[in-house]
CSV table of C-alpha atoms in Angstrom, one decimal:
chain,number,residue,atom,x,y,z
A,167,MET,CA,321.7,-74.6,119.8
A,168,GLU,CA,319.7,-75.7,116.9
A,169,ARG,CA,317.6,-73.2,114.9
A,170,GLY,CA,314.3,-74.7,116.2
A,171,GLU,CA,315.3,-74.4,119.8
A,172,GLU,CA,316.6,-70.9,119.3
A,173,ALA,CA,313.5,-69.8,117.4
A,174,LEU,CA,311.1,-71.1,120.1
A,175,GLY,CA,313.2,-69.7,122.8
A,176,ARG,CA,313.0,-66.2,121.3
A,177,LEU,CA,309.3,-66.7,120.7
A,178,LEU,CA,308.7,-67.4,124.3
A,179,SER,CA,310.9,-64.4,125.4
A,180,ASN,CA,309.3,-61.9,123.0
A,181,TYR,CA,305.7,-62.5,124.1
A,182,GLU,CA,304.4,-62.2,127.6
A,183,GLY,CA,302.0,-64.5,129.3
A,184,ARG,CA,301.7,-68.2,130.0
A,185,TRP,CA,298.6,-70.2,129.3
A,186,GLN,CA,297.0,-71.7,132.5
A,187,LYS,CA,295.2,-75.0,132.2
A,188,ARG,CA,291.6,-74.7,133.3
A,189,ALA,CA,289.0,-77.4,134.1
A,190,ARG,CA,287.0,-78.1,130.9
A,191,ASP,CA,284.1,-80.3,129.8
A,192,SER,CA,285.9,-82.4,127.2
A,193,PHE,CA,282.8,-83.1,125.1
A,194,ARG,CA,282.0,-79.4,124.9
A,195,SER,CA,285.6,-78.7,124.0
A,196,LEU,CA,285.5,-81.3,121.2
A,197,VAL,CA,282.4,-79.8,119.8
A,198,ARG,CA,283.9,-76.4,119.8
A,199,ILE,CA,287.1,-77.6,118.1
A,200,ILE,CA,285.0,-79.2,115.3
A,201,LEU,CA,283.0,-76.0,114.9
A,202,SER,CA,286.2,-74.0,114.6
A,203,GLN,CA,287.5,-76.0,111.6
A,204,ASN,CA,287.9,-73.8,108.5
A,205,THR,CA,286.1,-70.8,110.0
A,206,SER,CA,286.7,-67.7,112.0
A,207,TYR,CA,286.7,-67.5,115.8
A,208,LYS,CA,283.7,-65.1,115.6
A,209,ASN,CA,281.7,-67.5,113.5
A,210,GLU,CA,282.6,-70.5,115.6
A,211,ALA,CA,281.7,-68.7,118.8
A,212,MET,CA,278.3,-67.7,117.4
A,213,ALA,CA,277.5,-71.2,116.2
A,214,TYR,CA,278.6,-72.7,119.6
A,215,LYS,CA,276.4,-70.1,121.5
A,216,GLN,CA,273.4,-70.9,119.3
A,217,LEU,CA,273.9,-74.6,119.7
A,218,GLU,CA,274.0,-74.3,123.4
A,219,ALA,CA,270.9,-72.1,123.6
A,220,THR,CA,268.7,-74.1,121.2
A,221,ILE,CA,269.7,-77.7,122.0
A,222,GLY,CA,272.3,-77.9,124.7
A,223,ILE,CA,275.8,-79.3,124.2
A,224,THR,CA,275.7,-82.7,125.8
A,225,PRO,CA,276.0,-86.1,124.1
A,226,SER,CA,272.4,-87.0,124.9
A,227,ASN,CA,270.9,-83.7,123.7
A,228,LEU,CA,272.8,-83.8,120.4
A,229,ALA,CA,272.1,-87.5,119.8
A,230,ASN,CA,268.4,-87.0,120.3
A,231,ALA,CA,268.2,-83.8,118.2
A,232,SER,CA,267.5,-83.9,114.5
A,233,VAL,CA,270.4,-83.2,112.0
A,234,GLU,CA,268.3,-80.3,110.7
A,235,LYS,CA,267.9,-78.7,114.1
A,236,ILE,CA,271.6,-79.0,114.8
A,237,ALA,CA,272.6,-77.7,111.3
A,238,ASP,CA,270.3,-74.7,111.7
A,239,ALA,CA,271.8,-73.8,115.1
A,240,ILE,CA,275.4,-74.0,113.8
A,241,ARG,CA,274.7,-72.3,110.5
A,242,PRO,CA,277.2,-69.3,111.3
A,243,ALA,CA,280.2,-71.8,111.3
A,244,GLY,CA,279.5,-72.8,107.7
A,245,MET,CA,279.3,-76.3,106.2
A,246,PHE,CA,276.4,-76.6,108.6
A,247,ASN,CA,274.7,-79.7,107.0
A,248,LEU,CA,277.9,-81.7,107.1
A,249,ARG,CA,278.8,-80.5,110.6
A,250,GLY,CA,275.3,-81.2,111.8
A,251,ARG,CA,275.6,-84.9,110.7
A,252,THR,CA,279.0,-85.1,112.2
A,253,LEU,CA,278.0,-83.8,115.6
A,254,LYS,CA,275.0,-86.0,115.8
A,255,ALA,CA,277.1,-89.1,114.8
A,256,LEU,CA,279.8,-88.0,117.3
A,257,ALA,CA,277.3,-87.8,120.2
A,258,GLU,CA,275.8,-91.2,119.3
A,259,VAL,CA,279.2,-92.9,119.1
A,260,ILE,CA,280.4,-91.4,122.4
A,261,ILE,CA,277.2,-92.6,124.1
A,262,GLU,CA,277.5,-96.1,122.6
A,263,ARG,CA,281.2,-96.6,123.3
A,264,TYR,CA,281.8,-94.5,126.4
A,265,GLY,CA,278.5,-94.0,128.1
A,266,GLY,CA,278.6,-90.3,127.1
A,267,GLU,CA,281.9,-89.6,128.9
A,268,ILE,CA,285.2,-89.2,127.0
A,269,GLY,CA,287.3,-88.0,129.9
A,270,PRO,CA,288.8,-91.5,130.5
A,271,VAL,CA,290.1,-91.6,127.0
A,272,LEU,CA,292.1,-88.4,127.6
A,273,GLU,CA,293.8,-90.0,130.6
A,274,LYS,CA,295.4,-92.7,128.4
A,275,PRO,CA,298.9,-92.3,127.1
A,276,TYR,CA,299.1,-89.9,124.2
A,277,VAL,CA,299.5,-92.4,121.4
A,278,ASP,CA,296.6,-94.5,122.6
A,279,ALA,CA,294.4,-91.6,123.3
A,280,ARG,CA,295.1,-90.0,120.0
A,281,GLU,CA,294.4,-93.2,118.0
A,282,GLU,CA,291.1,-93.7,119.9
A,283,LEU,CA,290.0,-90.1,119.4
A,284,MET,CA,290.7,-90.3,115.7
A,285,GLY,CA,288.2,-93.1,115.5
A,286,LEU,CA,285.4,-90.7,116.3
A,287,PRO,CA,283.4,-88.9,113.6
A,288,GLY,CA,284.9,-85.6,112.6
A,289,VAL,CA,288.2,-86.1,114.5
A,290,GLY,CA,291.4,-86.0,112.6
A,291,PRO,CA,295.0,-85.6,113.9
A,292,LYS,CA,294.8,-81.8,114.5
A,293,THR,CA,291.5,-82.0,116.3
A,294,ALA,CA,292.7,-84.9,118.5
A,295,ASP,CA,295.9,-83.0,119.3
A,296,VAL,CA,294.2,-79.8,120.2
A,297,LEU,CA,291.9,-81.6,122.6
A,298,LEU,CA,294.8,-83.6,124.1
A,299,MET,CA,296.9,-80.5,124.5
A,300,PHE,CA,294.3,-78.2,126.1
A,301,ASP,CA,292.1,-80.7,128.0
A,302,ALA,CA,294.6,-83.5,128.9
A,303,GLY,CA,297.8,-81.4,129.2
A,304,LYS,CA,299.7,-83.7,126.8
A,305,GLU,CA,303.0,-82.3,125.6
A,306,VAL,CA,301.8,-82.1,122.0
A,307,ILE,CA,301.9,-79.1,119.6
A,308,PRO,CA,299.0,-79.1,117.1
A,309,VAL,CA,299.8,-77.6,113.7
A,310,ASP,CA,297.6,-75.1,111.9
A,311,ARG,CA,298.2,-73.2,108.7
A,312,HIS,CA,300.2,-70.5,110.4
A,313,ILE,CA,302.5,-73.0,112.1
A,314,PHE,CA,303.0,-74.9,108.8
A,315,ARG,CA,304.1,-71.6,107.1
A,316,ILE,CA,306.4,-70.5,109.9
A,317,THR,CA,308.3,-73.8,110.3
A,318,LYS,CA,308.8,-74.1,106.5
A,319,ARG,CA,310.0,-70.5,106.2
A,320,LEU,CA,312.5,-71.1,109.0
A,321,ARG,CA,313.5,-74.4,107.3
A,322,LEU,CA,312.8,-76.4,110.5
A,323,VAL,CA,311.2,-79.0,108.2
A,324,PRO,CA,311.4,-79.7,104.5
A,325,GLU,CA,309.0,-78.0,102.1
A,326,LYS,CA,307.0,-81.2,101.6
A,327,ALA,CA,306.8,-82.0,105.3
A,328,ILE,CA,303.4,-83.3,106.4
A,329,TYR,CA,301.5,-82.6,109.6
A,330,ASP,CA,303.3,-85.1,111.9
A,331,ASP,CA,306.7,-84.1,110.6
A,332,VAL,CA,306.1,-80.5,111.7
A,333,ARG,CA,304.5,-81.5,115.0
A,334,LEU,CA,307.4,-83.8,115.9
A,335,ALA,CA,310.0,-81.2,114.9
A,336,LEU,CA,308.4,-78.6,117.1
A,337,GLN,CA,307.9,-80.9,120.1
A,338,LYS,CA,311.6,-81.8,119.9
A,339,ALA,CA,312.6,-78.1,120.0
A,340,ALA,CA,310.0,-76.9,122.6
A,341,PRO,CA,311.1,-76.5,126.3
A,342,SER,CA,309.4,-78.9,128.6
A,343,GLY,CA,306.1,-77.7,129.9
A,344,ARG,CA,305.7,-74.9,127.4
A,345,HIS,CA,303.9,-76.7,124.5
A,346,ILE,CA,300.6,-74.9,124.9
A,347,ASP,CA,302.5,-71.5,125.0
A,348,VAL,CA,304.5,-72.4,121.9
A,349,HIS,CA,301.3,-73.4,120.0
A,350,ILE,CA,299.4,-70.3,120.9
A,351,LEU,CA,302.3,-67.9,120.4
A,352,LEU,CA,303.3,-69.4,117.0
A,353,ILE,CA,299.7,-68.7,115.8
A,354,ARG,CA,299.9,-65.1,117.1
A,355,PHE,CA,303.3,-64.7,115.5
A,356,GLY,CA,301.9,-66.0,112.2
A,357,ARG,CA,299.0,-63.5,112.3
A,358,GLU,CA,301.0,-60.5,113.4
A,359,VAL,CA,304.5,-60.9,111.9
A,360,CYS,CA,305.1,-64.0,109.7
A,361,ARG,CA,302.0,-63.4,107.7
A,362,ALA,CA,301.1,-65.3,104.5
A,363,ARG,CA,301.1,-62.1,102.5
A,364,LYS,CA,303.5,-59.3,103.1
A,365,PRO,CA,305.4,-60.8,106.1
A,366,ARG,CA,306.9,-58.2,108.3
A,367,CYS,CA,310.4,-59.6,108.1
A,368,HIS,CA,312.1,-56.2,108.7
A,369,GLU,CA,310.8,-56.2,112.3
A,370,CYS,CA,311.0,-59.9,113.0
A,371,PHE,CA,313.0,-61.1,116.0
A,372,LEU,CA,314.0,-64.2,114.0
A,373,LEU,CA,315.3,-62.2,111.0
A,374,ASP,CA,319.0,-63.2,111.6
A,375,ILE,CA,318.3,-66.9,111.7
A,376,CYS,CA,315.6,-67.2,109.1
A,377,PRO,CA,316.5,-68.1,105.5
A,378,TYR,CA,313.2,-66.9,104.0
A,379,PRO,CA,313.9,-63.2,103.5
A,380,LYS,CA,317.1,-63.8,101.5
A,381,GLU,CA,315.6,-66.7,99.5
A,382,ASN,CA,312.5,-64.7,98.8
A,383,LYS,CA,314.5,-61.7,97.7
A,384,ALA,CA,316.6,-63.8,95.4
A,385,SER,CA,313.6,-65.4,93.8
C-alpha cells in the first residue's frame, strides 16, 4: 500500500464520525464560503448572520443592495469593502446568467461545473471545490493550508506542489465515498496534531511512515 493510502486509512480509523450530506441552498453556501476566506469560523459566522438579518441572502436581495450596506453587514469577516463588491457582483452575474439559480451548474460533470463556477466573481479553485464537494457530492478534496502542510510533510507531493497537485494526489489515495470525511478530518488533524508550529509528532498515529520528524531533527 502506498503511503498516501496508508495515511488516509489511518486517518479515517483514528477519528470517529462520518459526514452526512444535507440539503443546502447552494447560493447561500457559496456566500458563506466566500465569507470564510482568510478569516476565522467565528468571524465568518457573525458576518453571515448579520448579512442575513440586514439584507437577506438571496441573489435578488444582494443584487439590489448597495455595496456599502453589504460591506457594513459583513464587516466582522474582514476585507469587507472588497467582499461587499464581490458579493454584489456575484449576485448580479448569477441572476443574469442563471436566473438566480446555480443548482443546475452543480449537476454538471465535475470538470464542467468547476470551470463554470470559477467564472463567477470571487470563486477560485478551492471555493469551487468546496461547493462541489459539500453541495453536489462530487468526489473532490479541497485543499486548505492545513492540508498543504500535512501532504508536504508526509512527502505525498513535492515541496513545490501547487493546489491541483495536492488535490489529485489525495483524491487518488482516498477511499471511494469518503472524500468529505478525508477533507474534514485532515483539517482537524492539522489543527490538533500536525500543527504549523510545534507539531505533536510524538503522539501522531502517522509517526512511523512520516519523514518529517527525522528530516526536521536532522536540520
